[in-house]
């Protein structure tokens, strides 16, 4: 669907981007804004988490219906269910163009439902959404744009980048509100890979942020029906990547599923044959094969209750041949665990 996507953007008189809140989504939005402004095309940007996707995207489609020539772009977001995809498909009409760029796993049937309604979907799980956007917009010849794509890729993969900015941006994005997230995308769009205001937030918050992760992250381990679940409770603002990099070391020798527990959500991480997206989907969320997220069902549920719920979902996601067995990652020695 790359050619129809390029054609839709080329014919746009206005672009309305609805992106995810993380750096991958914000960089994709920044690339679209830079591309549009070079062509004198108006661009607006909204940010949302997975739970706000339907409301925000439906609003954008309604506004687009009254503004001919508008292309609505969903960036770095996936429908949480087939029913959500069907509801968004029903919101489309011939006067609106919906272009969807994403790299997460999608519910079965969601693609077909949206494409049947006229949506243009560019979905590539081998790339980040920023890379998908960069390829569509032919931005690889721009050194600055290549740089911010590399930073987004490092953040999404919890890895290092040569500029040392992925970890810093990740912290900053955890300490600013919705307006701050839009400001971050605008700074990136204007050519500021590390603006002064973001540096100030980082320098102010970093010492206590990392210290809290090291000192206040707790781990509880459970086993239900041979599924080993580790429930990790970090400080509320700590990102899953930072808990992985700076918190307790856990790997396939310690647990089959790691649940990083937040006041309103859960980050689910797996190894080997267990699919984190499958587990998260059964709990109302979604994501990637080995990193996914879901809403926290209740703040009153204990860690043991959450672990049991996750274990039951994991059992449903196991292949029949692996049910009742430990689920170590192939080729990974339990005696030398990776970090979560």
mmCIF file of C-alpha atoms in Angstrom:
data_model
loop_
_atom_site.group_PDB
_atom_site.id
_atom_site.type_symbol
_atom_site.label_atom_id
_atom_site.label_comp_id
_atom_site.label_asym_id
_atom_site.label_seq_id
_atom_site.Cartn_x
_atom_site.Cartn_y
_atom_site.Cartn_z
ATOM 1 C CA UNK A 1 0.000 0.000 0.000
ATOM 2 C CA UNK A 2 3.023 2.322 -0.198
ATOM 3 C CA UNK A 3 2.101 3.791 -3.603
ATOM 4 C CA UNK A 4 -1.505 4.703 -2.603
ATOM 5 C CA UNK A 5 -0.139 6.212 0.614
ATOM 6 C CA UNK A 6 2.317 8.417 -1.263
ATOM 7 C CA UNK A 7 -0.426 9.464 -3.697
ATOM 8 C CA UNK A 8 -2.785 10.343 -0.844
ATOM 9 C CA UNK A 9 -0.171 12.519 0.846
ATOM 10 C CA UNK A 10 0.816 14.167 -2.446
ATOM 11 C CA UNK A 11 -2.794 15.228 -3.010
ATOM 12 C CA UNK A 12 -3.431 16.460 0.529
ATOM 13 C CA UNK A 13 -4.354 20.054 1.218
ATOM 14 C CA UNK A 14 -4.329 19.462 4.961
ATOM 15 C CA UNK A 15 -2.825 16.699 7.103
ATOM 16 C CA UNK A 16 -4.203 15.813 10.510
ATOM 17 C CA UNK A 17 -1.833 13.477 12.378
ATOM 18 C CA UNK A 18 -2.969 11.423 15.360
ATOM 19 C CA UNK A 19 0.142 9.826 16.844
ATOM 20 C CA UNK A 20 1.103 7.689 19.781
ATOM 21 C CA UNK A 21 2.685 9.364 22.811
ATOM 22 C CA UNK A 22 6.086 7.676 22.574
ATOM 23 C CA UNK A 23 9.130 8.891 20.665
ATOM 24 C CA UNK A 24 8.420 6.676 17.644
ATOM 25 C CA UNK A 25 4.974 8.212 17.206
ATOM 26 C CA UNK A 26 6.208 11.747 17.839
ATOM 27 C CA UNK A 27 9.084 11.429 15.354
ATOM 28 C CA UNK A 28 6.703 10.046 12.716
ATOM 29 C CA UNK A 29 4.459 13.080 13.323
ATOM 30 C CA UNK A 30 7.460 15.419 13.105
ATOM 31 C CA UNK A 31 8.540 13.913 9.767
ATOM 32 C CA UNK A 32 5.042 14.357 8.357
ATOM 33 C CA UNK A 33 4.973 17.962 9.585
ATOM 34 C CA UNK A 34 8.340 18.756 7.985
ATOM 35 C CA UNK A 35 7.252 17.164 4.704
ATOM 36 C CA UNK A 36 3.932 19.051 4.689
ATOM 37 C CA UNK A 37 5.410 22.447 5.504
ATOM 38 C CA UNK A 38 7.984 22.189 2.738
ATOM 39 C CA UNK A 39 5.021 21.939 0.398
ATOM 40 C CA UNK A 40 2.915 24.656 1.991
ATOM 41 C CA UNK A 41 0.412 22.128 3.338
ATOM 42 C CA UNK A 42 -1.342 22.817 6.638
ATOM 43 C CA UNK A 43 -0.649 20.221 9.322
ATOM 44 C CA UNK A 44 -2.174 19.660 12.763
ATOM 45 C CA UNK A 45 -1.167 17.104 15.368
ATOM 46 C CA UNK A 46 -2.938 15.296 18.200
ATOM 47 C CA UNK A 47 -1.443 12.702 20.543
ATOM 48 C CA UNK A 48 -3.134 9.789 22.253
ATOM 49 C CA UNK A 49 -2.502 6.537 24.034
ATOM 50 C CA UNK A 50 -4.034 3.258 22.925
ATOM 51 C CA UNK A 51 -7.123 3.725 25.072
ATOM 52 C CA UNK A 52 -7.889 7.107 23.534
ATOM 53 C CA UNK A 53 -7.372 5.981 19.934
ATOM 54 C CA UNK A 54 -11.025 5.558 18.952
ATOM 55 C CA UNK A 55 -12.169 8.854 20.437
ATOM 56 C CA UNK A 56 -9.295 10.899 19.014
ATOM 57 C CA UNK A 57 -9.292 9.330 15.577
ATOM 58 C CA UNK A 58 -13.060 9.532 15.204
ATOM 59 C CA UNK A 59 -12.911 13.228 16.107
ATOM 60 C CA UNK A 60 -10.197 13.789 13.477
ATOM 61 C CA UNK A 61 -12.293 12.002 10.850
ATOM 62 C CA UNK A 62 -15.343 14.101 11.725
ATOM 63 C CA UNK A 63 -13.330 17.304 11.366
ATOM 64 C CA UNK A 64 -11.867 16.063 8.084
ATOM 65 C CA UNK A 65 -15.344 15.509 6.645
ATOM 66 C CA UNK A 66 -15.873 19.258 6.764
ATOM 67 C CA UNK A 67 -12.454 20.091 5.321
ATOM 68 C CA UNK A 68 -12.122 18.657 1.800
ATOM 69 C CA UNK A 69 -8.618 17.555 0.948
ATOM 70 C CA UNK A 70 -7.730 16.526 4.504
ATOM 71 C CA UNK A 71 -5.766 13.332 5.018
ATOM 72 C CA UNK A 72 -6.007 11.888 8.530
ATOM 73 C CA UNK A 73 -2.871 9.950 9.470
ATOM 74 C CA UNK A 74 -2.814 7.489 12.369
ATOM 75 C CA UNK A 75 0.817 6.945 13.375
ATOM 76 C CA UNK A 76 2.230 4.243 15.649
ATOM 77 C CA UNK A 77 -1.142 3.036 16.930
ATOM 78 C CA UNK A 78 -3.033 -0.223 16.439
ATOM 79 C CA UNK A 79 -6.727 -0.983 16.965
ATOM 80 C CA UNK A 80 -7.163 -2.808 20.251
ATOM 81 C CA UNK A 81 -9.799 -5.140 18.828
ATOM 82 C CA UNK A 82 -11.664 -6.032 15.649
ATOM 83 C CA UNK A 83 -14.734 -4.238 17.006
ATOM 84 C CA UNK A 84 -12.736 -1.015 17.440
ATOM 85 C CA UNK A 85 -11.450 -1.316 13.860
ATOM 86 C CA UNK A 86 -15.016 -1.890 12.636
ATOM 87 C CA UNK A 87 -16.253 1.164 14.536
ATOM 88 C CA UNK A 88 -13.534 3.306 12.953
ATOM 89 C CA UNK A 89 -14.344 1.854 9.542
ATOM 90 C CA UNK A 90 -17.955 2.921 10.061
ATOM 91 C CA UNK A 91 -16.757 6.489 10.745
ATOM 92 C CA UNK A 92 -15.136 6.727 7.300
ATOM 93 C CA UNK A 93 -16.961 8.268 4.374
ATOM 94 C CA UNK A 94 -16.025 9.110 0.771
ATOM 95 C CA UNK A 95 -15.013 12.654 1.772
ATOM 96 C CA UNK A 96 -12.348 11.487 4.227
ATOM 97 C CA UNK A 97 -9.008 9.790 3.657
ATOM 98 C CA UNK A 98 -7.507 7.733 6.454
ATOM 99 C CA UNK A 99 -3.855 6.742 6.133
ATOM 100 C CA UNK A 100 -2.606 4.369 8.817
ATOM 101 C CA UNK A 101 1.120 3.846 9.525
ATOM 102 C CA UNK A 102 2.049 1.261 12.130
ATOM 103 C CA UNK A 103 4.332 -1.596 13.142
ATOM 104 C CA UNK A 104 2.461 -3.265 16.016
ATOM 105 C CA UNK A 105 0.588 -6.550 15.804
ATOM 106 C CA UNK A 106 -3.043 -6.104 14.757
ATOM 107 C CA UNK A 107 -6.150 -8.075 15.725
ATOM 108 C CA UNK A 108 -7.274 -10.605 13.142
ATOM 109 C CA UNK A 109 -9.611 -9.042 10.590
ATOM 110 C CA UNK A 110 -8.839 -5.429 11.529
ATOM 111 C CA UNK A 111 -6.858 -4.744 8.345
ATOM 112 C CA UNK A 112 -9.567 -6.099 6.110
ATOM 113 C CA UNK A 113 -12.335 -4.180 7.874
ATOM 114 C CA UNK A 114 -10.582 -0.824 7.541
ATOM 115 C CA UNK A 115 -9.308 -1.383 4.000
ATOM 116 C CA UNK A 116 -12.778 -2.418 2.858
ATOM 117 C CA UNK A 117 -14.030 0.953 4.152
ATOM 118 C CA UNK A 118 -11.327 2.768 2.137
ATOM 119 C CA UNK A 119 -8.493 3.200 4.629
ATOM 120 C CA UNK A 120 -4.920 3.043 3.314
ATOM 121 C CA UNK A 121 -2.776 0.948 5.639
ATOM 122 C CA UNK A 122 1.013 0.706 5.596
ATOM 123 C CA UNK A 123 1.877 -1.913 8.190
ATOM 124 C CA UNK A 124 5.399 -3.286 8.514
ATOM 125 C CA UNK A 125 6.386 -5.076 11.701
ATOM 126 C CA UNK A 126 10.045 -5.168 10.668
ATOM 127 C CA UNK A 127 10.353 -1.382 10.983
ATOM 128 C CA UNK A 128 9.452 1.322 13.467
ATOM 129 C CA UNK A 129 6.687 3.700 12.472
ATOM 130 C CA UNK A 130 9.232 6.503 12.105
ATOM 131 C CA UNK A 131 11.114 4.342 9.569
ATOM 132 C CA UNK A 132 7.868 3.652 7.697
ATOM 133 C CA UNK A 133 7.121 7.374 7.533
ATOM 134 C CA UNK A 134 10.676 8.168 6.455
ATOM 135 C CA UNK A 135 10.465 5.636 3.622
ATOM 136 C CA UNK A 136 7.149 7.030 2.377
ATOM 137 C CA UNK A 137 8.428 10.604 2.524
ATOM 138 C CA UNK A 138 11.846 9.782 0.996
ATOM 139 C CA UNK A 139 13.611 11.422 3.917
ATOM 140 C CA UNK A 140 16.695 9.202 4.004
ATOM 141 C CA UNK A 141 18.768 11.828 2.215
ATOM 142 C CA UNK A 142 18.224 14.336 5.031
ATOM 143 C CA UNK A 143 20.860 13.888 7.739
ATOM 144 C CA UNK A 144 18.759 15.438 10.492
ATOM 145 C CA UNK A 145 15.717 13.316 9.691
ATOM 146 C CA UNK A 146 17.819 10.154 9.560
ATOM 147 C CA UNK A 147 19.166 11.086 12.997
ATOM 148 C CA UNK A 148 15.787 11.461 14.689
ATOM 149 C CA UNK A 149 14.583 8.227 13.084
ATOM 150 C CA UNK A 150 17.619 6.470 14.576
ATOM 151 C CA UNK A 151 16.828 7.940 17.989
ATOM 152 C CA UNK A 152 13.214 6.770 17.718
ATOM 153 C CA UNK A 153 14.355 3.279 16.714
ATOM 154 C CA UNK A 154 16.666 3.088 19.732
ATOM 155 C CA UNK A 155 13.908 4.202 22.079
ATOM 156 C CA UNK A 156 11.450 1.695 20.647
ATOM 157 C CA UNK A 157 13.952 -1.129 20.971
ATOM 158 C CA UNK A 158 15.279 -0.116 24.400
ATOM 159 C CA UNK A 159 18.762 0.152 22.920
ATOM 160 C CA UNK A 160 21.533 2.748 22.708
ATOM 161 C CA UNK A 161 21.749 5.324 19.955
ATOM 162 C CA UNK A 162 24.963 7.033 18.815
ATOM 163 C CA UNK A 163 23.610 10.443 19.852
ATOM 164 C CA UNK A 164 22.789 9.489 23.439
ATOM 165 C CA UNK A 165 19.308 10.994 23.174
ATOM 166 C CA UNK A 166 16.892 8.054 23.285
ATOM 167 C CA UNK A 167 17.194 7.565 27.065
ATOM 168 C CA UNK A 168 16.992 11.315 27.644
ATOM 169 C CA UNK A 169 13.890 11.809 25.530
ATOM 170 C CA UNK A 170 12.252 8.797 27.161
ATOM 171 C CA UNK A 171 12.649 10.423 30.565
ATOM 172 C CA UNK A 172 11.429 13.800 29.357
ATOM 173 C CA UNK A 173 8.290 12.332 27.788
ATOM 174 C CA UNK A 174 7.408 10.737 31.132
ATOM 175 C CA UNK A 175 7.473 14.122 32.878
ATOM 176 C CA UNK A 176 5.421 16.342 30.567
ATOM 177 C CA UNK A 177 1.693 16.448 29.851
ATOM 178 C CA UNK A 178 -0.254 16.266 26.609
ATOM 179 C CA UNK A 179 0.696 19.806 25.595
ATOM 180 C CA UNK A 180 4.323 18.945 26.297
ATOM 181 C CA UNK A 181 4.120 15.915 24.000
ATOM 182 C CA UNK A 182 2.856 18.091 21.154
ATOM 183 C CA UNK A 183 5.623 20.576 21.971
ATOM 184 C CA UNK A 184 8.176 17.751 21.698
ATOM 185 C CA UNK A 185 6.911 16.807 18.232
ATOM 186 C CA UNK A 186 6.960 20.467 17.183
ATOM 187 C CA UNK A 187 10.542 20.873 18.377
ATOM 188 C CA UNK A 188 11.588 17.788 16.428
ATOM 189 C CA UNK A 189 9.737 19.090 13.376
ATOM 190 C CA UNK A 190 11.499 22.444 13.618
ATOM 191 C CA UNK A 191 14.943 20.835 13.558
ATOM 192 C CA UNK A 192 15.700 20.661 17.291
ATOM 193 C CA UNK A 193 16.724 17.120 18.137
ATOM 194 C CA UNK A 194 17.420 18.141 21.751
ATOM 195 C CA UNK A 195 15.826 21.520 22.534
ATOM 196 C CA UNK A 196 16.797 23.588 25.549
ATOM 197 C CA UNK A 197 13.457 23.155 27.303
ATOM 198 C CA UNK A 198 13.779 19.343 27.111
ATOM 199 C CA UNK A 199 17.342 19.520 28.424
ATOM 200 C CA UNK A 200 16.109 21.504 31.428
ATOM 201 C CA UNK A 201 13.451 18.878 32.214
ATOM 202 C CA UNK A 202 16.030 16.110 31.927
ATOM 203 C CA UNK A 203 18.620 17.787 34.132
ATOM 204 C CA UNK A 204 16.001 18.566 36.759
ATOM 205 C CA UNK A 205 14.394 15.122 36.890
ATOM 206 C CA UNK A 206 17.133 12.618 35.975
ATOM 207 C CA UNK A 207 18.925 12.251 39.362
ATOM 208 C CA UNK A 208 15.807 11.382 41.354
ATOM 209 C CA UNK A 209 14.233 9.417 38.484
ATOM 210 C CA UNK A 210 17.050 6.899 38.110
ATOM 211 C CA UNK A 211 17.646 6.685 41.855
ATOM 212 C CA UNK A 212 13.984 5.810 42.438
ATOM 213 C CA UNK A 213 14.115 3.065 39.811
ATOM 214 C CA UNK A 214 17.154 1.499 41.491
ATOM 215 C CA UNK A 215 15.879 1.833 45.047
ATOM 216 C CA UNK A 216 12.088 1.534 44.814
ATOM 217 C CA UNK A 217 11.480 -1.161 42.199
ATOM 218 C CA UNK A 218 10.167 -4.371 43.780
ATOM 219 C CA UNK A 219 9.846 -7.871 42.271
ATOM 220 C CA UNK A 220 7.423 -10.630 43.309
ATOM 221 C CA UNK A 221 7.544 -14.064 41.691
ATOM 222 C CA UNK A 222 4.665 -16.500 41.228
ATOM 223 C CA UNK A 223 3.971 -19.771 39.436
ATOM 224 C CA UNK A 224 0.521 -20.858 38.257
ATOM 225 C CA UNK A 225 0.053 -24.055 36.245
ATOM 226 C CA UNK A 226 3.762 -24.046 35.349
ATOM 227 C CA UNK A 227 3.689 -20.464 34.063
ATOM 228 C CA UNK A 228 6.229 -18.389 35.981
ATOM 229 C CA UNK A 229 5.210 -14.758 36.338
ATOM 230 C CA UNK A 230 7.365 -11.976 37.796
ATOM 231 C CA UNK A 231 5.440 -8.866 38.823
ATOM 232 C CA UNK A 232 7.687 -5.808 38.863
ATOM 233 C CA UNK A 233 6.390 -2.660 40.537
ATOM 234 C CA UNK A 234 8.503 0.413 39.704
ATOM 235 C CA UNK A 235 7.953 4.062 40.606
ATOM 236 C CA UNK A 236 4.817 5.258 38.733
ATOM 237 C CA UNK A 237 6.640 7.382 36.142
ATOM 238 C CA UNK A 238 9.367 4.902 35.263
ATOM 239 C CA UNK A 239 9.230 3.604 31.697
ATOM 240 C CA UNK A 240 9.445 -0.090 30.952
ATOM 241 C CA UNK A 241 12.692 0.459 29.048
ATOM 242 C CA UNK A 242 14.286 2.268 31.974
ATOM 243 C CA UNK A 243 13.154 -0.422 34.399
ATOM 244 C CA UNK A 244 14.745 -2.914 31.999
ATOM 245 C CA UNK A 245 18.001 -0.977 31.763
ATOM 246 C CA UNK A 246 18.397 0.299 35.313
ATOM 247 C CA UNK A 247 16.189 -1.922 37.494
ATOM 248 C CA UNK A 248 16.421 -5.568 38.588
ATOM 249 C CA UNK A 249 17.864 -8.122 36.193
ATOM 250 C CA UNK A 250 15.314 -10.747 35.099
ATOM 251 C CA UNK A 251 15.444 -13.184 32.215
ATOM 252 C CA UNK A 252 14.025 -16.478 30.948
ATOM 253 C CA UNK A 253 15.720 -18.308 33.803
ATOM 254 C CA UNK A 254 13.607 -16.304 36.262
ATOM 255 C CA UNK A 255 10.187 -16.033 34.624
ATOM 256 C CA UNK A 256 8.200 -16.854 31.498
ATOM 257 C CA UNK A 257 6.314 -13.547 31.691
ATOM 258 C CA UNK A 258 7.354 -10.277 33.300
ATOM 259 C CA UNK A 259 4.596 -7.818 34.190
ATOM 260 C CA UNK A 260 5.703 -4.258 34.911
ATOM 261 C CA UNK A 261 2.854 -2.857 36.945
ATOM 262 C CA UNK A 262 1.728 0.779 36.828
ATOM 263 C CA UNK A 263 -1.226 2.506 38.511
ATOM 264 C CA UNK A 264 -3.310 2.355 35.308
ATOM 265 C CA UNK A 265 -1.535 -0.106 33.046
ATOM 266 C CA UNK A 266 0.769 -3.093 32.653
ATOM 267 C CA UNK A 267 3.797 -3.671 30.432
ATOM 268 C CA UNK A 268 4.043 -7.357 29.501
ATOM 269 C CA UNK A 269 7.371 -8.863 28.402
ATOM 270 C CA UNK A 270 8.080 -12.413 27.289
ATOM 271 C CA UNK A 271 10.768 -14.625 25.783
ATOM 272 C CA UNK A 272 10.791 -17.562 23.399
ATOM 273 C CA UNK A 273 7.482 -19.031 22.270
ATOM 274 C CA UNK A 274 5.193 -16.989 24.506
ATOM 275 C CA UNK A 275 3.664 -14.067 22.614
ATOM 276 C CA UNK A 276 3.276 -10.887 24.689
ATOM 277 C CA UNK A 277 0.827 -9.401 22.186
ATOM 278 C CA UNK A 278 -1.436 -12.439 22.514
ATOM 279 C CA UNK A 279 -1.428 -12.175 26.308
ATOM 280 C CA UNK A 280 -2.048 -8.411 26.233
ATOM 281 C CA UNK A 281 -4.850 -8.781 23.663
ATOM 282 C CA UNK A 282 -6.713 -11.116 26.012
ATOM 283 C CA UNK A 283 -6.442 -8.425 28.676
ATOM 284 C CA UNK A 284 -7.656 -5.535 26.494
ATOM 285 C CA UNK A 285 -4.315 -4.337 25.125
ATOM 286 C CA UNK A 286 -1.751 -5.207 22.468
ATOM 287 C CA UNK A 287 1.722 -4.530 21.156
ATOM 288 C CA UNK A 288 4.648 -6.559 19.837
ATOM 289 C CA UNK A 289 5.555 -10.244 20.005
ATOM 290 C CA UNK A 290 7.690 -9.882 23.130
ATOM 291 C CA UNK A 291 6.729 -6.449 24.481
ATOM 292 C CA UNK A 292 3.094 -5.378 24.836
ATOM 293 C CA UNK A 293 0.811 -3.441 27.128
ATOM 294 C CA UNK A 294 -2.652 -3.707 28.648
ATOM 295 C CA UNK A 295 -4.838 -1.707 31.039
ATOM 296 C CA UNK A 296 -4.540 -2.570 34.699
ATOM 297 C CA UNK A 297 -7.897 -4.141 35.586
ATOM 298 C CA UNK A 298 -8.094 -2.676 39.085
ATOM 299 C CA UNK A 299 -5.769 -0.915 41.490
ATOM 300 C CA UNK A 300 -7.263 -3.012 44.276
ATOM 301 C CA UNK A 301 -6.061 -6.293 42.729
ATOM 302 C CA UNK A 302 -3.024 -7.757 44.445
ATOM 303 C CA UNK A 303 0.144 -8.712 42.617
ATOM 304 C CA UNK A 304 -0.755 -12.376 43.080
ATOM 305 C CA UNK A 305 -4.193 -11.866 41.522
ATOM 306 C CA UNK A 306 -2.695 -10.038 38.554
ATOM 307 C CA UNK A 307 -0.057 -12.744 38.130
ATOM 308 C CA UNK A 308 -2.753 -15.428 38.114
ATOM 309 C CA UNK A 309 -4.776 -13.509 35.509
ATOM 310 C CA UNK A 310 -1.701 -13.079 33.295
ATOM 311 C CA UNK A 311 -0.776 -16.752 33.685
ATOM 312 C CA UNK A 312 -4.247 -17.846 32.559
ATOM 313 C CA UNK A 313 -3.971 -15.614 29.498
ATOM 314 C CA UNK A 314 -0.496 -17.011 28.818
ATOM 315 C CA UNK A 315 -1.828 -20.578 28.920
ATOM 316 C CA UNK A 316 -4.411 -19.654 26.287
ATOM 317 C CA UNK A 317 -1.594 -18.255 24.132
ATOM 318 C CA UNK A 318 0.627 -21.328 24.320
ATOM 319 C CA UNK A 319 0.826 -23.767 21.465
ATOM 320 C CA UNK A 320 -0.638 -27.133 22.526
ATOM 321 C CA UNK A 321 2.819 -28.721 22.499
ATOM 322 C CA UNK A 322 4.166 -26.183 25.011
ATOM 323 C CA UNK A 323 1.253 -26.078 27.463
ATOM 324 C CA UNK A 324 2.349 -27.275 30.883
ATOM 325 C CA UNK A 325 6.024 -26.788 30.071
ATOM 326 C CA UNK A 326 8.491 -24.102 31.059
ATOM 327 C CA UNK A 327 8.812 -21.582 28.245
ATOM 328 C CA UNK A 328 12.509 -20.696 28.107
ATOM 329 C CA UNK A 329 13.736 -18.788 25.081
ATOM 330 C CA UNK A 330 15.384 -21.002 22.495
ATOM 331 C CA UNK A 331 19.140 -20.690 22.641
ATOM 332 C CA UNK A 332 19.153 -18.585 25.812
ATOM 333 C CA UNK A 333 20.825 -20.036 28.868
ATOM 334 C CA UNK A 334 18.763 -19.635 32.056
ATOM 335 C CA UNK A 335 22.078 -19.289 33.862
ATOM 336 C CA UNK A 336 22.872 -16.101 31.956
ATOM 337 C CA UNK A 337 19.577 -14.172 31.898
ATOM 338 C CA UNK A 338 18.984 -11.097 29.826
ATOM 339 C CA UNK A 339 17.601 -7.996 31.478
ATOM 340 C CA UNK A 340 13.845 -7.547 31.375
#
